[in-house]
Coordinates of C-alpha atoms in Angstrom, one line a residue:
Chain A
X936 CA 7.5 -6.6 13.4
X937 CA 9.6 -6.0 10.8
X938 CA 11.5 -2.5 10.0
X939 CA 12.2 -2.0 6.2
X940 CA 14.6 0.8 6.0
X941 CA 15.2 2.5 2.0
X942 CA 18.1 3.9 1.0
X943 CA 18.7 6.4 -0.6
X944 CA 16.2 8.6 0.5
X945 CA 16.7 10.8 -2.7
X946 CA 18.4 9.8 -6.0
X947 CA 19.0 11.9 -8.9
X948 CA 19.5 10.8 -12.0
X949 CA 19.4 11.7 -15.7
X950 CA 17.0 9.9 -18.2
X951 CA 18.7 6.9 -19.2
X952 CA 20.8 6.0 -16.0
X953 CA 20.5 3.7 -14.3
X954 CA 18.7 3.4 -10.8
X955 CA 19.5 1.3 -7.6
X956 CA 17.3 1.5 -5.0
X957 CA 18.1 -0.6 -1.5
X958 CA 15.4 -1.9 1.0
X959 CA 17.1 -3.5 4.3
X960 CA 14.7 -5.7 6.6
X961 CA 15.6 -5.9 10.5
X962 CA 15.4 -9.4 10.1
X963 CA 15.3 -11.5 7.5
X964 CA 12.1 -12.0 5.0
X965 CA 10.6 -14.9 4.7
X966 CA 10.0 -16.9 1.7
X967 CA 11.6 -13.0 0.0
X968 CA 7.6 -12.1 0.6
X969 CA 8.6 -8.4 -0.7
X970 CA 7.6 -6.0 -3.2
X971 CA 8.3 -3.1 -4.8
X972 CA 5.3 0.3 -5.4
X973 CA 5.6 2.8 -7.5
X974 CA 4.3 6.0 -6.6
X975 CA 3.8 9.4 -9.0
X976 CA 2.3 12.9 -7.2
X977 CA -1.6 12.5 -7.0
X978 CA -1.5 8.9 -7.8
X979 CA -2.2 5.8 -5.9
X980 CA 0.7 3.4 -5.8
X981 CA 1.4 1.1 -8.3
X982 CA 2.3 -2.6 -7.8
X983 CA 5.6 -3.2 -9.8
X984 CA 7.6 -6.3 -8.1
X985 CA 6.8 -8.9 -5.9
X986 CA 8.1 -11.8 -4.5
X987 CA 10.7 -10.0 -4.7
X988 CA 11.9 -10.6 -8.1
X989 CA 8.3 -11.2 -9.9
X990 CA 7.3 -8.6 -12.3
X991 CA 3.5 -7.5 -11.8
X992 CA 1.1 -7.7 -15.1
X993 CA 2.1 -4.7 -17.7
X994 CA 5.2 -3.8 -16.0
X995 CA 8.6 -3.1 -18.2
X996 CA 11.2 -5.2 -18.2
X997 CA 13.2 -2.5 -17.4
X998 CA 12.0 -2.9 -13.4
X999 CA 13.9 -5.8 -12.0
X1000 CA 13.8 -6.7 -8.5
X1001 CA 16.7 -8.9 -7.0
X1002 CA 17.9 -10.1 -3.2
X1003 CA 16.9 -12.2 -0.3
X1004 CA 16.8 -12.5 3.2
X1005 CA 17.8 -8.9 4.3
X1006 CA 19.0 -7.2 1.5
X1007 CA 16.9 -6.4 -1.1
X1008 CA 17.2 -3.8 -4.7
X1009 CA 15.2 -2.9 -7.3
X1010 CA 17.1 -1.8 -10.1
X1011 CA 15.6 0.7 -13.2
X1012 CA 18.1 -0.6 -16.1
X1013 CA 17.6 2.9 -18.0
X1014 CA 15.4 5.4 -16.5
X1015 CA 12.5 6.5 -18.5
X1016 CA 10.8 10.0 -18.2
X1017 CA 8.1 8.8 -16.9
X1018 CA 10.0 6.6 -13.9
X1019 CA 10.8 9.9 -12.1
X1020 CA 8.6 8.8 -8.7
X1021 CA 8.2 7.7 -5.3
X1022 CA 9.6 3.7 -5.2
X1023 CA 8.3 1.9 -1.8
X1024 CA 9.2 -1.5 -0.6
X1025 CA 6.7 -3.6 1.4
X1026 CA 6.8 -7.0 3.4
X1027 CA 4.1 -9.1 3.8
X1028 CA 3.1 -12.3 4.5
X1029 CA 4.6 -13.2 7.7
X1030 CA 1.5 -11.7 9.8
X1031 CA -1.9 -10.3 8.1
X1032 CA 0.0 -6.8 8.6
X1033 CA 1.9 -5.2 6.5
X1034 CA 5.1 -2.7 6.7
X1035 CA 6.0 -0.4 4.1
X1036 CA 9.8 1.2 3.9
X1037 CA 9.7 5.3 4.3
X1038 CA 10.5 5.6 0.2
X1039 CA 13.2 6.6 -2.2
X1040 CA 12.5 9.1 -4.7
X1041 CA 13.7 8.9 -8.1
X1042 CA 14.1 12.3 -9.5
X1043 CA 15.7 14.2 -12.0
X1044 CA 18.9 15.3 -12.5
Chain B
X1468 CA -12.5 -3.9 -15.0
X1469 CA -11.6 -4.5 -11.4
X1470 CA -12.4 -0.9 -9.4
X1471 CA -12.4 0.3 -6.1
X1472 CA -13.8 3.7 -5.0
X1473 CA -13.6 5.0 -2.2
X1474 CA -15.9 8.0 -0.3
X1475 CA -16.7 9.5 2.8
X1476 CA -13.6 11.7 3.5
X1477 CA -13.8 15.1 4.8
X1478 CA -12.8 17.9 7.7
X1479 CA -13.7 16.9 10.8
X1480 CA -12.8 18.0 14.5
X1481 CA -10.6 16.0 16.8
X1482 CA -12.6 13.4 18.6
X1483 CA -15.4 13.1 16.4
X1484 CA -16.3 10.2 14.5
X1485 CA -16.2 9.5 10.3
X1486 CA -17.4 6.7 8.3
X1487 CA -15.1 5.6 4.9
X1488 CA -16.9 3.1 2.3
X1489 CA -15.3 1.5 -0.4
X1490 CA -17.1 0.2 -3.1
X1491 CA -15.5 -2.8 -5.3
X1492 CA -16.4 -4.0 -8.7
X1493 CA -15.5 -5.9 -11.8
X1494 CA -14.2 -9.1 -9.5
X1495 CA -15.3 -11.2 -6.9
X1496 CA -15.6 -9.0 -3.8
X1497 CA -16.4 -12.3 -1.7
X1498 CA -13.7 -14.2 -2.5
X1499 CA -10.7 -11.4 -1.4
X1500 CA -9.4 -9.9 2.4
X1501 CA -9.3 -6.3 2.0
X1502 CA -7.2 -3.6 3.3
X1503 CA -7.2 -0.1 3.9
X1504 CA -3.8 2.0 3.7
X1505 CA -3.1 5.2 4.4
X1506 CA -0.9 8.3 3.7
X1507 CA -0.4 11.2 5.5
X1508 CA 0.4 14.6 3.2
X1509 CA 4.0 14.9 2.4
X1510 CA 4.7 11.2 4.4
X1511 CA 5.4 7.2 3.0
X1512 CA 2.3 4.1 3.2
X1513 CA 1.0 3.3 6.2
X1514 CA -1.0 -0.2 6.6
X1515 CA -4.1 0.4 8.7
X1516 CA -6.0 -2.7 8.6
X1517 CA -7.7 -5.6 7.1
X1518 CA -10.6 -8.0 7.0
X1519 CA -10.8 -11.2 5.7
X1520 CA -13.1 -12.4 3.1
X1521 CA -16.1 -13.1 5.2
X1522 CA -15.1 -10.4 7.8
X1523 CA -14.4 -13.0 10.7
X1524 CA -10.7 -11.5 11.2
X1525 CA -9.8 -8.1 11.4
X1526 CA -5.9 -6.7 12.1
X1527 CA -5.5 -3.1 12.7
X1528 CA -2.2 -1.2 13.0
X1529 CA -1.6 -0.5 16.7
X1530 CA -1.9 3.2 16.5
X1531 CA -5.5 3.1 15.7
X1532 CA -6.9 -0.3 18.0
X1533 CA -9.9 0.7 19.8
X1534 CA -11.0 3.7 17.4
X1535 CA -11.0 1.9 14.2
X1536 CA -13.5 -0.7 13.6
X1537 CA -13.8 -2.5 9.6
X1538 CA -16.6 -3.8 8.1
X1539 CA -18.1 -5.1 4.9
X1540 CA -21.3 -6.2 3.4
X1541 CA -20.4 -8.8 0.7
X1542 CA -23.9 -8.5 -0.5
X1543 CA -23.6 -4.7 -1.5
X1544 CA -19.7 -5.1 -2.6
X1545 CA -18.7 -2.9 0.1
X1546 CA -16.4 -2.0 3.0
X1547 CA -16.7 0.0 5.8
X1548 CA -13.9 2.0 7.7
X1549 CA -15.6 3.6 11.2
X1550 CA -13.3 5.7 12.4
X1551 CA -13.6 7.0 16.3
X1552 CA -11.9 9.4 18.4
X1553 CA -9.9 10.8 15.4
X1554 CA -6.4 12.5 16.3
X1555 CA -4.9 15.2 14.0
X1556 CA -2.4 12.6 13.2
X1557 CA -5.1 10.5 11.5
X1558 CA -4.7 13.1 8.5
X1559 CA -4.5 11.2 5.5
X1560 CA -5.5 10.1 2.2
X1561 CA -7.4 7.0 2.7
X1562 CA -6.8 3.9 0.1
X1563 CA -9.2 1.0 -0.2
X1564 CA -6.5 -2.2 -1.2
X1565 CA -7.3 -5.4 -3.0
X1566 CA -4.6 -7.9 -2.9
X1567 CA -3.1 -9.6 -5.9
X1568 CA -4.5 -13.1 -4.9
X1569 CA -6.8 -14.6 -2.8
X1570 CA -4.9 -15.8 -0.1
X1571 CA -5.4 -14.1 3.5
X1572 CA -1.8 -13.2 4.5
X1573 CA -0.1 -12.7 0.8
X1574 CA -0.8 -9.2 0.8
X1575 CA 0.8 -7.8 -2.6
X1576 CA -2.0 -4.8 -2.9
X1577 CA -2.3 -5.0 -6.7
X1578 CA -6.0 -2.7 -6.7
X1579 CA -5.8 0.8 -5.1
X1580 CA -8.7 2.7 -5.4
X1581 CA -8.4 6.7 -6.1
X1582 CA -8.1 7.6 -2.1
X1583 CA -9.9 9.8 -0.1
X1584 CA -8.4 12.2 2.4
X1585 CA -9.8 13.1 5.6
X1586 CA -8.5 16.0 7.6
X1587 CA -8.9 16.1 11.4
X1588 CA -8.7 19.9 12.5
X1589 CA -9.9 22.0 14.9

């Protein structure tokens, strides 16, 4: 099974800024089956990347996911207001479970 | 437009048994594996299980094999989450997850439904 670890576990930031959020996989991912939740308090998550660099429907371009094998970021190129949240990474696809990373939360500054 | 609701939550003792249903709509609930997913207060996602489209496989996280059992009636749109032998540490909010595509395996959960939280207490 794979282990995602997210780093950082908190990150603030001022609207604008820009956000880089890590998700390390104890080995590596195949075919970069990851994605990339959003998560605001009393809200379901919301699917923003996947395949690790594929933009869900009615996401902003804003949200860009990048890496492979291990190594894996999602950037926020300028942090919006409403982007203060909960980001979670997720594998999938190499068994019908899933893992989800423990979270980085975007807050503000 | 594509839903999921989910019911069936509540306060129950350690031990005892409850019964989650998700009800699906605006898509075709046959064609799709389906997952629940949940998260304790405070805590990250936690994948619990899935069935596949015609409910011949069924995965379950390890922590809960044995006292979980899934279900669904494609007929009715629904799915079932029996939960046995609950621990406190089965305290959660409850999601019922629809997948992006419908491909057993490529689970990108693209429809969450609102959750429901159970609470196992004494």
């Amino acid at each position: 099974e794979i282990v995602l670890t997210q780093s950082p576990g908190t990150l603030s930031l001022s609207p604008g800024e820009r956000a880089t959020l890590s998700c390390w996989a104890s080995q590596s991912v195949s075919s970069n089956y990851l994605a990339w939740y959003q998560q605001k308090p009393g809200q379901a998550p919301r699917l923003l990347i996947y395949d690790a660099s594929t933009r869900a429907t009615d996401i902003p371009d804003r949200f860009s996911g990048s890496g492979s094998g291990t190594d894996f970021t999602l950037t926020i190129s300028r942090l919006e207001p409403e982007d203060f949240a909960v980001y979670y990474c997720q594998v999938y696809g190499s068994s019908p479970r899933s893992t989800f990373g423990g979270g980085t939360k975007v807050e503000i500054k | 437009q594509m839903q999921l609701v989910e019911s069936g939550g509540g306060v129950v003792q350690p031990g005892r048994s409850l019964r989650l249903s998700c009800a699906a709509s605006g898509f075709s609930f046959s064609s799709y594996g389906m997952h629940w997913v949940r998260q304790a207060p405070g805590k990250g996602l936690e994948w619990v299980a899935v069935i596949s489209y015609d409910g011949s496989d069924k995965y379950f996280v390890d922590s809960v094999k044995g006292r979980f059992t899934i279900s669904r009636d494609n007929s009715k749109h629904m799915m079932y989450l029996q939960m046995n032998s609950l621990r406190v540490e089965d305290t959660a909010v409850y999601y019922c997850v629809r997948p992006l595509i419908a491909v057993f395996g490529y689970d990108v959960f693209d429809i969450w439904g609102q959750g429901t939280m159970v609470t196992v207490s004494s």
